[in-house]
Structure formats: C-alpha cells, structure tokens
JSON list of C-alpha atoms in Angstrom, two decimals:
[
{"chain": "Y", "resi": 278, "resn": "UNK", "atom": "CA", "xyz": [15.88, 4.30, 6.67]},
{"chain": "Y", "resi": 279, "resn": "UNK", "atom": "CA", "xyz": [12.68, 2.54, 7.76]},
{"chain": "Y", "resi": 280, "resn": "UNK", "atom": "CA", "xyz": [11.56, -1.09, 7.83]},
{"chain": "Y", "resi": 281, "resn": "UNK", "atom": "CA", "xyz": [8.46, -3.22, 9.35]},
{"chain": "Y", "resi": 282, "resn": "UNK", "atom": "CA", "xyz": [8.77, -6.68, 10.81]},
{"chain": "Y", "resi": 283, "resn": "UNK", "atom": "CA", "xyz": [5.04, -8.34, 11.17]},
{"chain": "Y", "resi": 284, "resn": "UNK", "atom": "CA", "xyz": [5.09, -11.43, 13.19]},
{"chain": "Y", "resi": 285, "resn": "UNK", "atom": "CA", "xyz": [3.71, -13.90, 11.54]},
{"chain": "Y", "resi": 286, "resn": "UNK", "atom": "CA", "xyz": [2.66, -14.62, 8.58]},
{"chain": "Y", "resi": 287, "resn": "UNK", "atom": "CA", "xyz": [-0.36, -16.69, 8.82]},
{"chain": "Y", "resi": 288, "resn": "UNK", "atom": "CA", "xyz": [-2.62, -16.18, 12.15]},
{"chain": "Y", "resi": 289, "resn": "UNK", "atom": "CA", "xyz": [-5.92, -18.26, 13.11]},
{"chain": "Y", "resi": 290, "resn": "UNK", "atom": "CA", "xyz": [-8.78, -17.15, 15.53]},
{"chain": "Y", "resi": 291, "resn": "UNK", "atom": "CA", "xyz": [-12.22, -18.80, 16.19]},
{"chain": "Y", "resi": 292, "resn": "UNK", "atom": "CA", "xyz": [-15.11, -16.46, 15.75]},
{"chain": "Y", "resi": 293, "resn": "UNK", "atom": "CA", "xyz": [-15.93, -14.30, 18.56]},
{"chain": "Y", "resi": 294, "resn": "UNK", "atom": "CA", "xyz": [-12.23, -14.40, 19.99]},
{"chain": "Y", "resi": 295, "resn": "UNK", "atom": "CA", "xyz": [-8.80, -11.68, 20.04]},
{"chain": "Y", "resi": 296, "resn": "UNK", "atom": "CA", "xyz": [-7.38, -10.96, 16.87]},
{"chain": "Y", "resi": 297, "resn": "UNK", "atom": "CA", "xyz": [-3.94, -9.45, 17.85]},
{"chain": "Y", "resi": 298, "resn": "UNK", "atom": "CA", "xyz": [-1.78, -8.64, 14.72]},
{"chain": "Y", "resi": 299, "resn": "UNK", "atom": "CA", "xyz": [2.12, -8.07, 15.70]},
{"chain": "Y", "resi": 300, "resn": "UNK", "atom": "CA", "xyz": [4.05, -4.75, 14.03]},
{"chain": "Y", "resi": 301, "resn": "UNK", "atom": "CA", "xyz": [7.51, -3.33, 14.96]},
{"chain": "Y", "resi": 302, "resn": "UNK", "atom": "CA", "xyz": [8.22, -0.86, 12.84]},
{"chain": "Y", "resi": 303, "resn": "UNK", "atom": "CA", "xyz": [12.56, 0.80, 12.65]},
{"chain": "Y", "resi": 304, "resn": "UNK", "atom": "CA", "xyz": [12.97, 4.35, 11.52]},
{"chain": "Y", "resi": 305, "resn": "UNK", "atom": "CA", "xyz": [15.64, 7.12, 11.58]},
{"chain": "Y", "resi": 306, "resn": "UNK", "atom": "CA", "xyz": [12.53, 9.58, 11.75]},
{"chain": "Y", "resi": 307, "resn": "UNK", "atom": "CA", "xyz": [9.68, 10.19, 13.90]},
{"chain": "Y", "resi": 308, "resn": "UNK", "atom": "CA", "xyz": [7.22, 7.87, 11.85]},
{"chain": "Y", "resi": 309, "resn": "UNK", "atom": "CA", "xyz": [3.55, 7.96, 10.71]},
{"chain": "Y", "resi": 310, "resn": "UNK", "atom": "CA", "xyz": [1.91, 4.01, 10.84]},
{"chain": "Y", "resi": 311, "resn": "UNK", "atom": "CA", "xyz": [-0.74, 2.33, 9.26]},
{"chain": "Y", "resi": 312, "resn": "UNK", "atom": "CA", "xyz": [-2.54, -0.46, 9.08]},
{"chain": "Y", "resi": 313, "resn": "UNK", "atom": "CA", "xyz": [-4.30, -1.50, 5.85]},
{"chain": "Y", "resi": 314, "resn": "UNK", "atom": "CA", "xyz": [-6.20, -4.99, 4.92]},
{"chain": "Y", "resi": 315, "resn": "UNK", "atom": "CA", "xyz": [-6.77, -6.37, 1.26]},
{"chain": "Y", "resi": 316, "resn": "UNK", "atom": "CA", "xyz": [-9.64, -8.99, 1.01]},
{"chain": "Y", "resi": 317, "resn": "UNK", "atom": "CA", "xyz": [-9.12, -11.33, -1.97]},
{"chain": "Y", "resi": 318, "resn": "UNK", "atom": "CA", "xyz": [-8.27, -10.31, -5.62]},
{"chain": "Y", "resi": 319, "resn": "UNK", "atom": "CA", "xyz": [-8.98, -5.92, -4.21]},
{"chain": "Y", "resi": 320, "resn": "UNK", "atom": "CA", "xyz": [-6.86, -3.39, -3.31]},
{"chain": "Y", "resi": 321, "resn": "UNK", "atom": "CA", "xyz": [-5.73, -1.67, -0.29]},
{"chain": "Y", "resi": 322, "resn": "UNK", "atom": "CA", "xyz": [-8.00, -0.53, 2.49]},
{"chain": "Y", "resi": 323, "resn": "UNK", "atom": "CA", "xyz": [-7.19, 1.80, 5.03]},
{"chain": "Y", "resi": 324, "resn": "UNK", "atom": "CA", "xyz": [-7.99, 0.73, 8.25]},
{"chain": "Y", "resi": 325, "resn": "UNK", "atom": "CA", "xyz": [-6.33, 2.99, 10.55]},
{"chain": "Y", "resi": 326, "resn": "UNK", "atom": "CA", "xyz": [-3.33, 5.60, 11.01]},
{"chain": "Y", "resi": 327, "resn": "UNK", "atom": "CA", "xyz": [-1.05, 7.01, 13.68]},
{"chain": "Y", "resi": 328, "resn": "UNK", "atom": "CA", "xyz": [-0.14, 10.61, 12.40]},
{"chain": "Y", "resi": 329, "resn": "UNK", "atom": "CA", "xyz": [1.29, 11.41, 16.51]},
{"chain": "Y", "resi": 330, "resn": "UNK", "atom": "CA", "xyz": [-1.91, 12.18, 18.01]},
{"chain": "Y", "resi": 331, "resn": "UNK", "atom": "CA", "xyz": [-3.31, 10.16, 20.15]},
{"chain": "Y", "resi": 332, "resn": "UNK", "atom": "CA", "xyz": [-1.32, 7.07, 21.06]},
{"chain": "Y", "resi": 333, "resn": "UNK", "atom": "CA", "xyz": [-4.45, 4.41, 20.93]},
{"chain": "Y", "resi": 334, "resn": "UNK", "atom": "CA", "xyz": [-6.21, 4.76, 17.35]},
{"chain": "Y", "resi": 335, "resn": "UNK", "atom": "CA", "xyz": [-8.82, 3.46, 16.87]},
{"chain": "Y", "resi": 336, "resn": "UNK", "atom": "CA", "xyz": [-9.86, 2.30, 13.05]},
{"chain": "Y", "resi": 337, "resn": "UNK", "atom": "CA", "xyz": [-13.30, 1.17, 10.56]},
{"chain": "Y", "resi": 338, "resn": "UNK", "atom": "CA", "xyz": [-14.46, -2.38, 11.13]},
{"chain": "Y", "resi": 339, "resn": "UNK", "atom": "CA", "xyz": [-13.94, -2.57, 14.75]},
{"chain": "Y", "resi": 340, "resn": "UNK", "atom": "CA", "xyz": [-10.09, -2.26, 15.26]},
{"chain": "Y", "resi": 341, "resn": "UNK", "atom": "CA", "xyz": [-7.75, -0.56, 16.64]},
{"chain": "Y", "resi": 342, "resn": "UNK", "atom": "CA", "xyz": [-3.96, -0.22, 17.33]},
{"chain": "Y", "resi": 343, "resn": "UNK", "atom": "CA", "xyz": [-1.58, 1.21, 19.91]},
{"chain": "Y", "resi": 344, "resn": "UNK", "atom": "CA", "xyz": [1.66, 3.53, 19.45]},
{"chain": "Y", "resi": 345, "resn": "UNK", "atom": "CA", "xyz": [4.29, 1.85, 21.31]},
{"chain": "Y", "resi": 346, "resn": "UNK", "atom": "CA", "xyz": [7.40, 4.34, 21.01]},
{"chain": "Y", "resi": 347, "resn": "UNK", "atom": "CA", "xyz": [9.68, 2.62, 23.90]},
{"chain": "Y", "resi": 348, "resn": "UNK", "atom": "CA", "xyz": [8.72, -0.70, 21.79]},
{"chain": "Y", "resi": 349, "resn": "UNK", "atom": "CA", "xyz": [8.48, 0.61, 18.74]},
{"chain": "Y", "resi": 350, "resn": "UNK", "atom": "CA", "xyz": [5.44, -1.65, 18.13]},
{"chain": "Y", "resi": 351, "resn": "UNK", "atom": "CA", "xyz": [2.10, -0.81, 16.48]},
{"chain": "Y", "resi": 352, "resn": "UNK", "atom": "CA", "xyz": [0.23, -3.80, 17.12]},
{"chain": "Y", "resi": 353, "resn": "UNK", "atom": "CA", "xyz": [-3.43, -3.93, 15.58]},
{"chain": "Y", "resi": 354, "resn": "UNK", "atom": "CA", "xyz": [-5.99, -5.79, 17.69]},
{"chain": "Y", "resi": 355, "resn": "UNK", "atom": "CA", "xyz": [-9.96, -6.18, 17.78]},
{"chain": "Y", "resi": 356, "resn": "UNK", "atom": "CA", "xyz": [-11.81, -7.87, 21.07]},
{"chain": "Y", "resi": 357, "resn": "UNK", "atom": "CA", "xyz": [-13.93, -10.39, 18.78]},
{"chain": "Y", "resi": 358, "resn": "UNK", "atom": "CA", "xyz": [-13.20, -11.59, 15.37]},
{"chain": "Y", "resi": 359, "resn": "UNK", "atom": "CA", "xyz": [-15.45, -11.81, 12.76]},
{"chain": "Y", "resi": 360, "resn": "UNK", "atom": "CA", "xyz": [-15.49, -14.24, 9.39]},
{"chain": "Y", "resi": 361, "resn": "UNK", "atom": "CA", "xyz": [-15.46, -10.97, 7.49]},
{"chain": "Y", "resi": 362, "resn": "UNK", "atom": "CA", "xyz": [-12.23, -10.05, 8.39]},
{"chain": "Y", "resi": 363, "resn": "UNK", "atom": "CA", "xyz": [-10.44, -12.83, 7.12]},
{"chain": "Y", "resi": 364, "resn": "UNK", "atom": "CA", "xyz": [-8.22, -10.71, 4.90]},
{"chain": "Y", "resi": 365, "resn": "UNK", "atom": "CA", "xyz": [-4.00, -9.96, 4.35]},
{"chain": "Y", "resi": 366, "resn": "UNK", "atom": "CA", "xyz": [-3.27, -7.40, 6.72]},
{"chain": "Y", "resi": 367, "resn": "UNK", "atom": "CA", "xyz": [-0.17, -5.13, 6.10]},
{"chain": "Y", "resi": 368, "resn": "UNK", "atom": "CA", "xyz": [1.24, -2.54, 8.57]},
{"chain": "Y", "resi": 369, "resn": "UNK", "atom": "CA", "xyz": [2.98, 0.42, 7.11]},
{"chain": "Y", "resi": 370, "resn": "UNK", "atom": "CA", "xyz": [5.78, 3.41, 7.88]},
{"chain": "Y", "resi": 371, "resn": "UNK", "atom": "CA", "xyz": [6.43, 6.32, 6.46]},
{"chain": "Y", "resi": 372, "resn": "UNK", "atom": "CA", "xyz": [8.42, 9.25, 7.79]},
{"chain": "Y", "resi": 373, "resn": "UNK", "atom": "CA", "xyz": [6.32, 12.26, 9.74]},
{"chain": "Y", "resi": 374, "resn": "UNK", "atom": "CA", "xyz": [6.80, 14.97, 7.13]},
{"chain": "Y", "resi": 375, "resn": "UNK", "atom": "CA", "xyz": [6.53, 15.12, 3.86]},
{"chain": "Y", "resi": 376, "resn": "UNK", "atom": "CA", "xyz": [9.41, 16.82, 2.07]},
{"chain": "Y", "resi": 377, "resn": "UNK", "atom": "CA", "xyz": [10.69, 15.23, -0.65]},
{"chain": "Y", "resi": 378, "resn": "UNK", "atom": "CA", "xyz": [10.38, 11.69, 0.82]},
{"chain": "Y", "resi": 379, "resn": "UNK", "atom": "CA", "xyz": [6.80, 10.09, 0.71]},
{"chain": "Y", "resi": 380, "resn": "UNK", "atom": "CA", "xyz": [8.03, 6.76, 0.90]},
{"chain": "Y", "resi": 381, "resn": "UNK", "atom": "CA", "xyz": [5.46, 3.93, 2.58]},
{"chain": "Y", "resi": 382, "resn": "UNK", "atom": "CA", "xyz": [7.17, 0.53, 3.10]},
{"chain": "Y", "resi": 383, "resn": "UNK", "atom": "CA", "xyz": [5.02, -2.12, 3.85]},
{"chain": "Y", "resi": 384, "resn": "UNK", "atom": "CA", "xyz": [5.55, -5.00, 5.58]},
{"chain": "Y", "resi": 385, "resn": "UNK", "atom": "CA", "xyz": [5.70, -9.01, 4.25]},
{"chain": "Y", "resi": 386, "resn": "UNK", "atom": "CA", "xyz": [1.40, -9.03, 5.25]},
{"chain": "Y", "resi": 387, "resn": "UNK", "atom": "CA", "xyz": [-0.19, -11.60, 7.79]},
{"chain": "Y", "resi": 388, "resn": "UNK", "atom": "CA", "xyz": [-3.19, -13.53, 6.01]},
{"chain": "Y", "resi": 389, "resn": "UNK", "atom": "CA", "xyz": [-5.95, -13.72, 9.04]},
{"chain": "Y", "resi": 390, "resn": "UNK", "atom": "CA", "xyz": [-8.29, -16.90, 8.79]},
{"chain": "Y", "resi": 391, "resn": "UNK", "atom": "CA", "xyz": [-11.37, -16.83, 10.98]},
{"chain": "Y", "resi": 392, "resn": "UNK", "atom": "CA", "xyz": [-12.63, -20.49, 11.80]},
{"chain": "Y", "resi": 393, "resn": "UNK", "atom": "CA", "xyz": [-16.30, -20.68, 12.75]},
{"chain": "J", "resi": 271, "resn": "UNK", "atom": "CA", "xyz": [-17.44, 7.69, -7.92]},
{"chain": "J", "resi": 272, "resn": "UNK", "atom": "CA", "xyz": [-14.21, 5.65, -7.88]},
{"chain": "J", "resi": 273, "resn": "UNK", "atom": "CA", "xyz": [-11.45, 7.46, -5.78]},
{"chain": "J", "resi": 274, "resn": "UNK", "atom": "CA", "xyz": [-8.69, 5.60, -7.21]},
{"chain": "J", "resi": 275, "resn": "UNK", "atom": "CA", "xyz": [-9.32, 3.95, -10.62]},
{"chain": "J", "resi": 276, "resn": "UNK", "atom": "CA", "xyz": [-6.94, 1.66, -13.31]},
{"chain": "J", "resi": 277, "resn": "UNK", "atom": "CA", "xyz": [-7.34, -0.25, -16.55]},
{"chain": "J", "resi": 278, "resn": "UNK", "atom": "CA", "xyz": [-7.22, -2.61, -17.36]},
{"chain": "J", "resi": 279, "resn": "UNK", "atom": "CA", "xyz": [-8.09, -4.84, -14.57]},
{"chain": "J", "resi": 280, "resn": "UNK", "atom": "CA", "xyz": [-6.16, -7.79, -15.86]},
{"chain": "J", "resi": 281, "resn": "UNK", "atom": "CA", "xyz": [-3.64, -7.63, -18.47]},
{"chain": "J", "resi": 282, "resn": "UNK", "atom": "CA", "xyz": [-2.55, -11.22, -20.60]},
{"chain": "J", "resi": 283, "resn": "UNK", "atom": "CA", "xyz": [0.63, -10.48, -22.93]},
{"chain": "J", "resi": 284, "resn": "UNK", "atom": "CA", "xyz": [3.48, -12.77, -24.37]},
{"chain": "J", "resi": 285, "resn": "UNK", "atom": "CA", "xyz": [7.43, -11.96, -23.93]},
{"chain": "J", "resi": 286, "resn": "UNK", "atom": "CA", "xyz": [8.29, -8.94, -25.78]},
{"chain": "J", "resi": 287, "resn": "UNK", "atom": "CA", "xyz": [5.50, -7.16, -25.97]},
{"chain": "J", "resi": 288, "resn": "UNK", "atom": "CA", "xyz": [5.16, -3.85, -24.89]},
{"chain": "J", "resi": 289, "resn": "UNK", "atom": "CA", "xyz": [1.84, -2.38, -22.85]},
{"chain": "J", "resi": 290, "resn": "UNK", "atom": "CA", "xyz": [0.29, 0.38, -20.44]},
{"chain": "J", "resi": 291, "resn": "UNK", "atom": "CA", "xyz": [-1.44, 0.40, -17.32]},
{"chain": "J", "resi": 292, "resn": "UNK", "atom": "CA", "xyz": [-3.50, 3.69, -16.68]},
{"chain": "J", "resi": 293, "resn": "UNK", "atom": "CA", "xyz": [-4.10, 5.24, -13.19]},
{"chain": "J", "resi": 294, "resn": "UNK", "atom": "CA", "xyz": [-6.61, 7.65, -12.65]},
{"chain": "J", "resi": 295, "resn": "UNK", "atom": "CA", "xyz": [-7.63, 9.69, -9.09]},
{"chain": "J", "resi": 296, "resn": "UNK", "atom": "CA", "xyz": [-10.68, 11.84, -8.42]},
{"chain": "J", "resi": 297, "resn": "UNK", "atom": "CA", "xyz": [-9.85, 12.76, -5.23]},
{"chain": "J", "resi": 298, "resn": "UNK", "atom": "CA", "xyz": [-7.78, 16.25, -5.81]},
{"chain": "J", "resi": 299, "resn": "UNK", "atom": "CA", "xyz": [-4.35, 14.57, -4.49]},
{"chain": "J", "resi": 300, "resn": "UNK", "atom": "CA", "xyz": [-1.23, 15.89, -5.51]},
{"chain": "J", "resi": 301, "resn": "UNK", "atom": "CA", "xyz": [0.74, 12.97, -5.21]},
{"chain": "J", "resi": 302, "resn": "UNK", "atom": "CA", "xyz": [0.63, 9.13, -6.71]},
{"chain": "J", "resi": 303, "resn": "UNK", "atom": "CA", "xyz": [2.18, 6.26, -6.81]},
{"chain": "J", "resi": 304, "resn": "UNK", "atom": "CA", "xyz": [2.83, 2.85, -8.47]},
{"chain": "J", "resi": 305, "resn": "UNK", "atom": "CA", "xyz": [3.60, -0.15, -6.39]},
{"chain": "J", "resi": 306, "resn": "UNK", "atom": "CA", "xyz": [4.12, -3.95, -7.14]},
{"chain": "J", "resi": 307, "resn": "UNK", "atom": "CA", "xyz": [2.54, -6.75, -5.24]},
{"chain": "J", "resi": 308, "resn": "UNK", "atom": "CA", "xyz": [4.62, -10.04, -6.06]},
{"chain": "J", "resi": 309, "resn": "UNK", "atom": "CA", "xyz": [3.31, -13.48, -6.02]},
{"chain": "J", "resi": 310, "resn": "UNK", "atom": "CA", "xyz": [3.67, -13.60, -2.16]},
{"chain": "J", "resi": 311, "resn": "UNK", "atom": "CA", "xyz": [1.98, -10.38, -1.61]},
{"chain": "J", "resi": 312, "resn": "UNK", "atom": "CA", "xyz": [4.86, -8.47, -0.94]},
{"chain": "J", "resi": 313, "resn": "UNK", "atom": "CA", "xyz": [4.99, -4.82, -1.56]},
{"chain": "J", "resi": 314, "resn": "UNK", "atom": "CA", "xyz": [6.91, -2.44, -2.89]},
{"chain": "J", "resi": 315, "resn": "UNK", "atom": "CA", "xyz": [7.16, 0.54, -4.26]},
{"chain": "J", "resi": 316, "resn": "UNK", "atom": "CA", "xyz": [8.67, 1.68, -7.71]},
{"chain": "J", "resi": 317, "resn": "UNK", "atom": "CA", "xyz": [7.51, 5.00, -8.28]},
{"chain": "J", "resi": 318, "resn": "UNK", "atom": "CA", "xyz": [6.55, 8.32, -6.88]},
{"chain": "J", "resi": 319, "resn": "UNK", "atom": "CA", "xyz": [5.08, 11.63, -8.62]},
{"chain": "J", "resi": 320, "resn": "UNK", "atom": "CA", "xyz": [4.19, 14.73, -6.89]},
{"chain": "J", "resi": 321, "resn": "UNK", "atom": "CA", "xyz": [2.84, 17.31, -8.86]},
{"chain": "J", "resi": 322, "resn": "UNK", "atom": "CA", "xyz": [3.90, 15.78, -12.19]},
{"chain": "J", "resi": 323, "resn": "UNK", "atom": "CA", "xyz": [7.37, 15.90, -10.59]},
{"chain": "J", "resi": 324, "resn": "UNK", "atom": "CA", "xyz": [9.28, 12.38, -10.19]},
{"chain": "J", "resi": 325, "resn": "UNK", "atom": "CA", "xyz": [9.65, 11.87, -6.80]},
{"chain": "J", "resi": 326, "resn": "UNK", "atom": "CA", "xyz": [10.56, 8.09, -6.05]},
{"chain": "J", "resi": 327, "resn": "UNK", "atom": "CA", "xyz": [12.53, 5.92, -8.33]},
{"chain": "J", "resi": 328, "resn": "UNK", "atom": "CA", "xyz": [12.98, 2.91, -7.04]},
{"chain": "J", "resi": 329, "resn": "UNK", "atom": "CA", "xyz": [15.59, 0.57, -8.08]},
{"chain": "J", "resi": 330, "resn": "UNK", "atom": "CA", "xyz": [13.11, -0.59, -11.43]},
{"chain": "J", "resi": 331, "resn": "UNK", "atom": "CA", "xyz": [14.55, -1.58, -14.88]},
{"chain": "J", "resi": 332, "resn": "UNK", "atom": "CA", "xyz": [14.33, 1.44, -17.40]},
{"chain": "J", "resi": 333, "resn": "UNK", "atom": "CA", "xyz": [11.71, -1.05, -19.14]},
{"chain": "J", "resi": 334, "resn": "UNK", "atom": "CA", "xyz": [8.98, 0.54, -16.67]},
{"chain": "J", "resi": 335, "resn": "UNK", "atom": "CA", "xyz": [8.36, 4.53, -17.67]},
{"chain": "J", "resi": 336, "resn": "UNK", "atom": "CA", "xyz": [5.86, 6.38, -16.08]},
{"chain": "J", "resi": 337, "resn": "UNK", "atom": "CA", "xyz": [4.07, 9.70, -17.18]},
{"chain": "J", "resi": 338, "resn": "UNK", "atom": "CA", "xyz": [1.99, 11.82, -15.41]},
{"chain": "J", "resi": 339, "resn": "UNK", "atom": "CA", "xyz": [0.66, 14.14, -17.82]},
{"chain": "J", "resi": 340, "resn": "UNK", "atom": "CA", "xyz": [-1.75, 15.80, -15.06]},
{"chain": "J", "resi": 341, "resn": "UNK", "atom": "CA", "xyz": [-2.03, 15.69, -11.16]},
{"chain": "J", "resi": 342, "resn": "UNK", "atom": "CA", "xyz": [-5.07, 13.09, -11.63]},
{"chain": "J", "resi": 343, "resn": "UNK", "atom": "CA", "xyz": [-2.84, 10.60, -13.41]},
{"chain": "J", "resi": 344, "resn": "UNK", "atom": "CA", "xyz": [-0.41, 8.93, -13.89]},
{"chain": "J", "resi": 345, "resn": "UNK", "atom": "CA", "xyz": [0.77, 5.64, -16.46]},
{"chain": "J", "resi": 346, "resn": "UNK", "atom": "CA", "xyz": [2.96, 2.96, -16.44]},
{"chain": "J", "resi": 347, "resn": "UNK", "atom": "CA", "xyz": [4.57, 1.87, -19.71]},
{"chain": "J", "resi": 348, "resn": "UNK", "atom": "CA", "xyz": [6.59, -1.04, -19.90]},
{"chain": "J", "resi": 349, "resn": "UNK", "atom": "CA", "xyz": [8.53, -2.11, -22.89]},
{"chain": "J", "resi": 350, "resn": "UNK", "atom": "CA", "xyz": [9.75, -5.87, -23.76]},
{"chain": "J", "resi": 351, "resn": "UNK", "atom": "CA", "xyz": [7.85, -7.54, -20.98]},
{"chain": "J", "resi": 352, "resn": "UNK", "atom": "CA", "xyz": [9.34, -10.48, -19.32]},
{"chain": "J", "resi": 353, "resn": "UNK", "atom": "CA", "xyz": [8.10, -13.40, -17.30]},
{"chain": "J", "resi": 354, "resn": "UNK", "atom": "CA", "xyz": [9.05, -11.79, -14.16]},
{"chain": "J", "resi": 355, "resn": "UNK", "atom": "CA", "xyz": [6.71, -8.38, -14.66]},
{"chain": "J", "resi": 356, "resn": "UNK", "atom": "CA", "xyz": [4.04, -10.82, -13.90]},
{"chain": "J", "resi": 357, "resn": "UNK", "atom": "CA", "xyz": [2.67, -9.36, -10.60]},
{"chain": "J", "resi": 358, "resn": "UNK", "atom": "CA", "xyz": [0.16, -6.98, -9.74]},
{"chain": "J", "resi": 359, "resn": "UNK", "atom": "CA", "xyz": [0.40, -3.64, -10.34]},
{"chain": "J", "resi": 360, "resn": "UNK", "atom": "CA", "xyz": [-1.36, -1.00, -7.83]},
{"chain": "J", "resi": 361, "resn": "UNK", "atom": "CA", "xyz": [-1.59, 2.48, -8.34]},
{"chain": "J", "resi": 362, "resn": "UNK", "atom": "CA", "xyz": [-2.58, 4.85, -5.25]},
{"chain": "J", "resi": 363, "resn": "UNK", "atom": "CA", "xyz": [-2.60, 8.53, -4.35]},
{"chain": "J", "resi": 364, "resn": "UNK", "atom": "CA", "xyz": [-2.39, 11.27, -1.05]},
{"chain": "J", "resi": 365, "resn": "UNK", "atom": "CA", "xyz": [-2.08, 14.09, -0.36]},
{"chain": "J", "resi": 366, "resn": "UNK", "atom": "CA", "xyz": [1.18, 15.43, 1.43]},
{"chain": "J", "resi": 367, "resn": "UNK", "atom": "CA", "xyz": [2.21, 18.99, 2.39]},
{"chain": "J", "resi": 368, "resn": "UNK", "atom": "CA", "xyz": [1.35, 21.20, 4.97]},
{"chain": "J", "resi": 369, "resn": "UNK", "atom": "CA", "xyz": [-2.76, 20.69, 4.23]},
{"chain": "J", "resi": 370, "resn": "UNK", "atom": "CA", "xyz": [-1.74, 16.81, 3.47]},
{"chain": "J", "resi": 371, "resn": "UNK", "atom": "CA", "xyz": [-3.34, 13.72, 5.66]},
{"chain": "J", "resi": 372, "resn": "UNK", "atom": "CA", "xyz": [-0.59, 11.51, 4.41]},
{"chain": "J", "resi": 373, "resn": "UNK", "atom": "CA", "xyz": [-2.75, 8.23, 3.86]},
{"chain": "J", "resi": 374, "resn": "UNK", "atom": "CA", "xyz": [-2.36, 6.19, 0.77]},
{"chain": "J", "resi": 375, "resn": "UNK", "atom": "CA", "xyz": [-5.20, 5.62, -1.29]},
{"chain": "J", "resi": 376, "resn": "UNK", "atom": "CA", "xyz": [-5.36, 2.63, -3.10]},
{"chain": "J", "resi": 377, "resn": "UNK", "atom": "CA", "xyz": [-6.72, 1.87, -6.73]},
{"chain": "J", "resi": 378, "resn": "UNK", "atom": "CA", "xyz": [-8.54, -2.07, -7.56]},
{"chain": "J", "resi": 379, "resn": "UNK", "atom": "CA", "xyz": [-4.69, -3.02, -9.07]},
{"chain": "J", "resi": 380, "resn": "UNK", "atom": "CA", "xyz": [-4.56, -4.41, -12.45]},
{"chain": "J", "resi": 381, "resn": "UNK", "atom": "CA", "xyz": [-3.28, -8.20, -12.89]},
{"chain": "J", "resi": 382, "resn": "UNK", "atom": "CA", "xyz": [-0.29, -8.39, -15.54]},
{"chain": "J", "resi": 383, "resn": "UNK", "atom": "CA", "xyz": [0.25, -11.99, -16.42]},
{"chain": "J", "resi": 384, "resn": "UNK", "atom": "CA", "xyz": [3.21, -12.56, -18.95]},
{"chain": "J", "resi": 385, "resn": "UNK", "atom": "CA", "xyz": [3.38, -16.15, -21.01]}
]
C-alpha cells in the first residue's frame, strides 16, 4: 500500500524568495518519488525523480528535492521563485520495481501563486 | 513530435450518450495508462496496460472499456455517460522492466463535459 500527504494545498511566495513544497510519502515498498507540475488547462510535467540514487535530486526549471528515508519526506524546494512557476504541483509514489504493479498515486496537488 | 498525444481535446456530450477518447505514444513505451483528474485536481488512476496486457483496474464502472490494440495506444470507451464522467481524462505512458526509467509521461488530457 502507498499513499502521499502534501501539506498544503495552496502556498504563496513573493518573487525572488523559497518555494518549499511539503511531501511525505507511506509505502510497504522501497519507493520511487516524483514530483510533477501542471500549468493551467496542460498536462503533467515531469520535474524530477528519486529512482534510489542519489538522495538530493535535482530537477528542470531550477528545483530540486531531497530523499528523506528516516522522515519519509520528499520535499521539493527552489532558492528563488519565479512568476513562471505558478503552477499545481503534485508529488508522486510508486513502488521500486516494476513487476506486475506500476501503480503511481498522486497526491491531492498544492497550487503555487507567485506575487510580484 | 508529440510524445504523448489524445483526441479530442475537449469532449461536450448529453446523458446517455456513448463516446471515445484516443491515446496515442511515440515514444516506444511498453506501458500506458488512463487517469482521471476531478474537479479539484485530484488524481487517480483507472487503468493500466502493459504490452496490450491489462494491468491496473481500478475500482471504475464497467461503463469505461479500454483497448489497446497496439503498444502505441490505447482507448477509452465509455458507454451511457453520466454527469459525474465529467472530469478530465489523461492518458500517459513509461517504460518499466529491467531497461525501464519508470517516469510517467503525460499526454495534453482531453476535457469531457457531460450536460
């Protein structure tokens, strides 16, 4: 069984400041994560994975996200926000294998707004 | 070149009709999905084909039959549609095994608004 909890659902930066994005993530299995972000009225966009490699990934557009085992967290942050990434942000587990289970469940999404 | 492509983009119907949404990948994957994003952007997934073999099978009403007649794609029919199908509909692909990368690929989605 697997399940993600993102922490808010609605988070507000100024341009130029921390955009920290909260994921815990539960799983029977050693798990694969992922971040993607969907900009208004388009699909999914991969931002960044952890396939247990190396702990801190780092992603397109500037973030990046850290493999917390002992906290099972996989929060996604970038050092200075930009308008452009006001987007939905959803994190995302999946078991490590494949096998007959390919199974990604997302979490609920956190809508990022970017003031100027 | 599209990696992950579906028509129609939006879809208008009345109650009781029946109608297809078609999901097409270029990118050689060998497995694809179909997931449903409800009205608060939630989510989740209702079905799962690897190598023209059902996979997932979400709890979904028998209204919703896919086909995958090749690797590259894969449909969604859904009979007697119903106020609650409207959503939107995303299709997406990977590519799992022992050569796989695991990561979801995403098509546009395809709006489905019942009256």
């Amino acid at each position: 069984a697997q399940s993600v909890t993102q922490l808010g659902s609605h988070v507000s930066v100024s341009e130029g400041a921390l955009v920290l994005l909260r994921c815990n993530y539960s799983s029977s299995v050693p798990p694969y994560l992922f971040w993607y972000v969907q900009y208004p009225n388009q699909g999914l966009q991969l931002l960044l994975k952890y396939t247990s490699a190396a702990t801190l990934v780092k992603g397109i557009n500037g973030f990046e996200a850290e493999f917390k085992k002992s906290e099972t967290s996989f929060h996604l942050t970038k050092p200075s926000a930009h308008m452009s990434d006001a987007a939905e942000y959803f994190c995302a587990v999946r078991p490590n294998s494949g096998g007959s289970n390919y199974k990604l469940t997302f979490g609920k999404g956190t809508l990022l707004t970017v003031n100027p | 070149d599209t990696a992950v492509s579906q028509t129609p983009k939006y879809l208008v119907t009345q109650m009781g009709n029946d109608k297809s949404i078609k999901c097409e990948q270029n990118l050689g994957h060998d497995t694809m999905y179909w997931y449903k994003q409800d009205s608060k952007k939630f989510l989740k997934i209702m079905f799962s084909y690897n190598n023209k073999e059902l996979i997932i099978n979400e709890t979904v009403p028998n209204r919703f039959s896919p086909k995958s007649p090749d690797k590259a794609h894969l449909n969604l029919h859904i009979n007697s549609l119903e106020l609650g199908d409207s959503a939107v509909y995303f299709c997406a692909s990977s590519q799992e095994g022992r050569r796989g990368s695991y990561e979801q690929y995403f098509g546009p989605g395809t709006r489905l608004t019942v009256t």
